């Protein structure tokens, strides 16, 4: 179930066919999930294209709104404006192992293509799922990353799967969520999609299309709001599009994902790592220094207006979808985290 199934319409722009990040042509998503007595965790892989992206890189950007996080690979994205590996999401203490697995995967891919790889910049994001996962065990390994890659598809699962298996969102069960929007520009239709790993927010501030749902839930529980609520736990946002934009323009678009978070009630607290990673499939960059001049088409700046709206709407709905798709779960300490669907 997704938020639209409960009669909630997020924004006014047209949704993509699946209303997922994979509505962007070529993009696929796969999960590997670990559910056992000690662990509820996993890995989610976003594959931007079918061909070798080290050989033919994608224009990319990142934006860190609050840097309480442990990502890898963003420094080079910011410097060069390119993405050369899949993007993987996991838990905080498994970033290194997932990074290593992506190195191995890309090394084999380049070897198969007879294209030498002497350096690579894997991109890995994380959220802390220690409430549901004995995180120091670091259970996610190379086999899980490869399993997620094997599971790549367009109509992927949402909720308590992959990197969202053990996350908490606005005091309720969080997870993986996605949404997309279609944009008509100069007679051509483009797509922008967002995938989130939601692990942020406070119940007190939760709003669903201006409805103060969090405070309603607190009232139903006959509880009192915390005197000092803490928005902590982090959220990873991955934005994909086929818009012809530069890495600078893409970063401008990425920043608007924060609007979607704010609409749902996040104020980007001290302990919340709010990280955005984006790429476009439109403007590719060949590897190496022999290509002295590359011709790219880019939108004019005022044309980005619709993309800003699409980023805000897609993020807002993706977070809500991550919550409606999630099921009630009991944490390691016995605390129950309900699904938002109980209150819609």
Coordinates of C-alpha atoms in Angstrom, one line a residue:
X1 CA 0.0 0.0 0.0
X2 CA 1.2 3.5 -0.8
X3 CA 0.0 6.9 0.4
X4 CA -2.3 7.4 -2.7
X5 CA -4.1 4.2 -1.7
X6 CA -5.4 6.1 1.4
X7 CA -6.8 8.9 -0.6
X8 CA -3.9 11.3 -0.1
X9 CA -2.8 13.2 -3.2
X10 CA 0.7 14.7 -2.9
X11 CA 1.2 17.7 -5.2
X12 CA -0.3 18.4 -8.6
X13 CA 2.3 17.2 -11.1
X14 CA 1.8 14.0 -13.1
X15 CA 3.2 10.8 -11.7
X16 CA 5.3 8.3 -13.7
X17 CA 3.9 4.9 -14.7
X18 CA 5.1 3.1 -11.5
X19 CA 5.5 6.3 -9.5
X20 CA 9.1 5.2 -8.7
X21 CA 12.6 6.3 -9.4
X22 CA 12.7 3.5 -12.0
X23 CA 10.3 5.4 -14.2
X24 CA 13.5 7.1 -15.4
X25 CA 14.5 5.0 -18.4
X26 CA 17.4 2.6 -17.6
X27 CA 17.2 2.9 -13.9
X28 CA 16.7 -0.2 -11.8
X29 CA 16.7 -1.0 -8.0
X30 CA 17.5 -4.2 -6.1
X31 CA 17.4 -5.2 -2.5
X32 CA 19.0 -7.8 -0.2
X33 CA 17.3 -8.0 3.2
X34 CA 18.5 -9.7 6.4
X35 CA 15.7 -10.6 8.9
X36 CA 16.7 -12.8 11.9
X37 CA 16.7 -12.7 15.7
X38 CA 19.6 -10.2 15.9
X39 CA 19.4 -8.3 12.6
X40 CA 16.9 -6.4 10.6
X41 CA 19.0 -4.7 8.0
X42 CA 20.2 -5.0 4.4
X43 CA 21.4 -3.2 1.3
X44 CA 19.7 -1.4 -1.6
X45 CA 21.4 -0.8 -4.9
X46 CA 20.4 1.8 -7.4
X47 CA 21.7 1.0 -10.9
X48 CA 21.6 4.1 -13.1
X49 CA 22.1 2.3 -16.5
X50 CA 22.8 -1.0 -18.2
X51 CA 26.2 -0.2 -19.7
X52 CA 29.6 0.2 -18.0
X53 CA 29.3 3.5 -16.2
X54 CA 33.0 3.6 -15.3
X55 CA 33.7 3.7 -19.0
X56 CA 30.9 6.2 -19.8
X57 CA 30.1 8.1 -16.6
X58 CA 26.9 9.9 -15.6
X59 CA 26.6 13.6 -14.8
X60 CA 26.0 13.7 -11.0
X61 CA 25.9 15.9 -7.9
X62 CA 25.4 15.7 -4.2
X63 CA 24.1 18.1 -1.5
X64 CA 24.5 17.6 2.2
X65 CA 22.0 19.6 4.2
X66 CA 23.2 18.2 7.5
X67 CA 26.3 16.2 7.6
X68 CA 25.7 13.8 10.5
X69 CA 26.4 10.8 8.3
X70 CA 29.1 8.4 7.0
X71 CA 28.8 8.3 3.3
X72 CA 31.6 7.4 0.9
X73 CA 32.2 8.9 -2.6
X74 CA 30.7 12.3 -2.4
X75 CA 34.0 14.2 -2.4
X76 CA 34.8 13.1 -5.9
X77 CA 31.2 13.6 -7.1
X78 CA 31.4 17.2 -5.9
X79 CA 34.8 17.8 -7.5
X80 CA 34.2 16.1 -10.9
X81 CA 30.5 16.1 -11.3
X82 CA 30.3 12.5 -12.4
X83 CA 29.1 9.1 -11.1
X84 CA 31.0 5.9 -12.1
X85 CA 29.4 3.1 -10.0
X86 CA 26.0 2.1 -8.8
X87 CA 24.8 3.8 -5.6
X88 CA 24.3 1.5 -2.6
X89 CA 22.5 2.2 0.7
X90 CA 23.0 0.2 3.9
X91 CA 23.5 0.7 7.6
X92 CA 26.1 2.9 9.2
X93 CA 28.7 0.3 10.2
X94 CA 28.5 -1.6 6.9
X95 CA 29.5 1.2 4.6
X96 CA 33.1 -0.1 4.3
X97 CA 32.1 -3.6 3.4
X98 CA 29.5 -2.4 0.8
X99 CA 32.1 -0.1 -0.7
X100 CA 34.6 -3.0 -1.0
X101 CA 31.9 -5.1 -2.7
X102 CA 31.2 -2.4 -5.3
X103 CA 34.9 -2.2 -6.0
X104 CA 34.9 -5.9 -6.7
X105 CA 31.8 -5.8 -8.8
X106 CA 33.1 -2.9 -11.0
X107 CA 36.5 -4.6 -11.4
X108 CA 34.9 -7.7 -12.8
X109 CA 32.6 -5.6 -15.0
X110 CA 35.6 -3.7 -16.4
X111 CA 37.6 -6.9 -16.9
X112 CA 34.8 -8.4 -18.8
X113 CA 34.6 -5.3 -21.0
X114 CA 38.4 -5.3 -21.4
X115 CA 38.5 -1.8 -20.0
X116 CA 41.3 -1.2 -17.5
X117 CA 40.2 0.1 -14.0
X118 CA 43.0 1.4 -11.8
X119 CA 40.8 3.6 -9.6
X120 CA 37.1 3.7 -8.8
X121 CA 34.8 5.9 -6.7
X122 CA 32.0 3.8 -5.2
X123 CA 29.2 5.7 -3.7
X124 CA 27.6 4.4 -0.5
X125 CA 25.1 6.0 1.8
X126 CA 23.8 4.9 5.2
X127 CA 21.3 5.2 8.0
X128 CA 21.8 3.9 11.5
X129 CA 19.4 1.0 12.1
X130 CA 20.7 0.0 15.5
X131 CA 17.3 -0.1 17.2
X132 CA 16.5 -3.2 15.1
X133 CA 19.9 -4.4 14.2
X134 CA 23.0 -5.5 16.3
X135 CA 24.9 -3.1 14.2
X136 CA 28.4 -4.0 15.4
X137 CA 28.0 -7.5 13.9
X138 CA 28.2 -5.9 10.5
X139 CA 26.1 -8.6 8.8
X140 CA 25.9 -7.1 5.3
X141 CA 28.7 -8.5 3.1
X142 CA 29.7 -8.9 -0.5
X143 CA 27.2 -11.7 -1.1
X144 CA 24.3 -9.4 -0.1
X145 CA 25.5 -6.6 -2.4
X146 CA 25.7 -9.0 -5.3
X147 CA 22.3 -10.5 -4.4
X148 CA 20.8 -7.0 -4.6
X149 CA 22.4 -6.5 -8.0
X150 CA 21.0 -9.8 -9.1
X151 CA 17.6 -8.6 -7.9
X152 CA 17.6 -5.4 -9.9
X153 CA 14.2 -4.6 -11.4
X154 CA 11.9 -1.7 -12.2
X155 CA 8.9 -2.6 -9.9
X156 CA 10.9 -3.0 -6.7
X157 CA 9.5 -3.5 -3.2
X158 CA 9.2 -0.6 -0.7
X159 CA 9.0 -0.5 3.1
X160 CA 10.9 -2.8 5.4
X161 CA 13.3 -4.2 2.8
X162 CA 17.0 -3.8 1.9
X163 CA 18.5 -0.7 3.6
X164 CA 15.1 0.2 5.0
X165 CA 14.6 -3.1 6.9
X166 CA 15.5 -1.5 10.3
X167 CA 14.8 2.2 9.9
X168 CA 12.4 4.5 11.9
X169 CA 10.7 7.5 10.4
X170 CA 8.9 10.2 12.5
X171 CA 8.7 7.7 15.4
X172 CA 6.9 5.1 13.3
X173 CA 8.3 2.4 11.1
X174 CA 10.3 3.7 8.1
X175 CA 11.9 2.1 5.2
X176 CA 12.5 2.4 1.4
X177 CA 10.1 4.6 -0.5
X178 CA 10.0 6.2 -3.9
X179 CA 8.0 8.5 -6.2
X180 CA 8.3 10.1 -9.6
X181 CA 7.0 13.0 -11.7
X182 CA 6.7 13.7 -15.4
X183 CA 7.8 17.0 -16.9
X184 CA 6.8 18.4 -20.3
X185 CA 9.4 20.7 -21.6
X186 CA 9.5 22.1 -25.2
X187 CA 7.3 19.3 -26.4
X188 CA 9.3 16.5 -24.8
X189 CA 8.4 14.5 -21.7
X190 CA 11.1 14.0 -19.1
X191 CA 11.1 12.0 -15.8
X192 CA 12.4 12.8 -12.3
X193 CA 12.3 10.2 -9.6
X194 CA 13.4 10.0 -6.0
X195 CA 14.2 7.0 -3.7
X196 CA 14.6 7.5 0.1
X197 CA 15.9 5.5 3.0
X198 CA 13.8 7.1 5.7
X199 CA 15.2 7.1 9.3
X200 CA 14.5 10.7 10.4
X201 CA 12.0 13.0 12.0
X202 CA 9.9 13.3 15.2
X203 CA 6.4 12.1 15.8
X204 CA 5.4 15.4 17.2
X205 CA 6.2 17.2 13.9
X206 CA 4.7 14.6 11.5
X207 CA 2.3 16.2 9.0
X208 CA 0.5 14.5 6.1
X209 CA -0.6 17.2 3.7
X210 CA -0.9 19.8 6.5
X211 CA -2.8 17.3 8.7
X212 CA -0.9 17.2 12.1
X213 CA -1.0 13.5 12.2
X214 CA 1.8 13.1 14.7
X215 CA 0.0 15.1 17.4
X216 CA -3.2 13.2 16.6
X217 CA -1.3 9.9 17.2
X218 CA 0.1 11.2 20.5
X219 CA -3.4 12.2 21.6
X220 CA -4.8 8.8 20.7
X221 CA -2.0 7.2 22.8
X222 CA -2.9 9.5 25.7
X223 CA 0.7 10.5 25.8
X224 CA 2.4 13.9 26.1
X225 CA 4.7 15.4 23.5
X226 CA 8.3 15.4 24.5
X227 CA 9.5 18.7 25.9
X228 CA 12.6 18.5 23.7
X229 CA 11.8 16.4 20.6
X230 CA 14.8 15.3 18.6
X231 CA 14.8 15.0 14.8
X232 CA 17.6 12.5 14.4
X233 CA 18.5 9.3 12.6
X234 CA 19.1 10.5 9.0
X235 CA 17.6 10.2 5.6
X236 CA 19.3 9.3 2.3
X237 CA 17.7 10.7 -0.9
X238 CA 18.7 9.5 -4.3
X239 CA 17.3 11.5 -7.3
X240 CA 17.4 10.3 -10.9
X241 CA 16.3 12.1 -14.0
X242 CA 16.8 12.2 -17.7
X243 CA 16.7 16.0 -17.9
X244 CA 19.6 17.5 -19.8
X245 CA 21.3 19.4 -17.0
X246 CA 24.8 20.1 -15.8
X247 CA 26.1 18.9 -12.5
X248 CA 25.7 22.5 -11.1
X249 CA 22.1 22.5 -12.2
X250 CA 21.5 19.1 -10.8
X251 CA 22.8 20.3 -7.5
X252 CA 20.3 23.1 -7.6
X253 CA 17.5 20.6 -8.2
X254 CA 18.8 18.3 -5.4
X255 CA 18.5 21.1 -2.8
X256 CA 14.7 21.1 -3.4
X257 CA 14.4 17.6 -2.0
X258 CA 14.6 19.4 1.4
X259 CA 11.3 21.0 0.7
X260 CA 9.6 17.6 0.6
X261 CA 11.1 16.7 4.0
X262 CA 10.0 20.0 5.5
X263 CA 6.4 19.5 4.2
X264 CA 6.3 16.2 6.1
X265 CA 7.5 17.9 9.3
X266 CA 11.3 17.5 9.4
X267 CA 13.4 20.4 10.6
X268 CA 16.8 18.8 9.9
X269 CA 17.8 18.3 13.5
X270 CA 21.3 18.1 14.9
X271 CA 21.4 14.3 14.8
X272 CA 19.8 13.9 11.4
X273 CA 22.1 13.3 8.4
X274 CA 20.2 14.7 5.5
X275 CA 22.1 13.6 2.3
X276 CA 21.0 14.0 -1.3
X277 CA 22.7 12.3 -4.3
X278 CA 21.5 12.8 -7.9
X279 CA 22.4 11.8 -11.4
X280 CA 21.1 12.4 -14.9
X281 CA 21.1 9.8 -17.6
X282 CA 21.1 12.5 -20.3
X283 CA 24.7 13.8 -20.3
X284 CA 27.3 11.1 -20.2
X285 CA 31.0 11.7 -19.8
X286 CA 33.5 9.3 -21.4
X287 CA 36.4 8.1 -19.2
X288 CA 39.9 9.4 -19.9
X289 CA 41.6 12.5 -21.1
X290 CA 41.6 12.0 -24.8
X291 CA 38.1 13.6 -25.3
X292 CA 39.1 17.3 -25.3
X293 CA 35.7 18.7 -26.0
X294 CA 32.4 17.2 -25.0
X295 CA 29.1 18.6 -26.4
X296 CA 26.3 18.6 -23.9
X297 CA 22.8 20.1 -24.1
X298 CA 21.6 21.8 -20.9
X299 CA 18.3 23.5 -20.0
X300 CA 18.1 27.2 -19.4
X301 CA 18.0 28.2 -15.8
X302 CA 14.4 29.3 -15.7
X303 CA 13.3 26.0 -17.1
X304 CA 14.5 24.3 -13.9
X305 CA 11.4 25.6 -12.1
X306 CA 9.4 22.5 -12.9
X307 CA 12.2 20.3 -11.9
X308 CA 12.4 22.1 -8.5
X309 CA 8.7 21.3 -8.0
X310 CA 9.1 17.7 -9.1
X311 CA 12.0 17.2 -6.6
X312 CA 9.9 18.5 -3.8
X313 CA 6.8 16.5 -4.6
X314 CA 8.7 13.3 -5.3
X315 CA 10.6 13.5 -2.0
X316 CA 7.5 14.3 0.0
X317 CA 5.6 11.4 -1.4
X318 CA 8.6 9.0 -1.3
X319 CA 8.9 9.5 2.4
X320 CA 5.2 8.8 2.9
X321 CA 5.4 5.8 0.7
X322 CA 8.3 4.4 2.8
X323 CA 6.0 4.6 5.8
X324 CA 2.8 3.2 4.3
X325 CA 4.7 0.3 2.8
X326 CA 6.3 -0.5 6.1
X327 CA 4.8 -2.9 8.6
X328 CA 4.7 -2.8 12.4
X329 CA 7.9 -4.2 13.9
X330 CA 9.4 -4.8 17.4
X331 CA 12.8 -3.3 18.1
X332 CA 15.6 -5.2 19.9
X333 CA 14.6 -3.5 23.2
X334 CA 11.0 -4.6 22.9
X335 CA 9.6 -1.3 21.8
X336 CA 6.9 -1.5 19.0
X337 CA 7.1 0.8 16.1
X338 CA 3.7 1.0 14.4
X339 CA 3.0 1.5 10.7
X340 CA 1.5 4.9 9.8
X341 CA -1.3 3.0 8.1
X342 CA -2.9 2.3 11.5
X343 CA -3.7 6.1 11.7
X344 CA -4.6 7.1 8.1

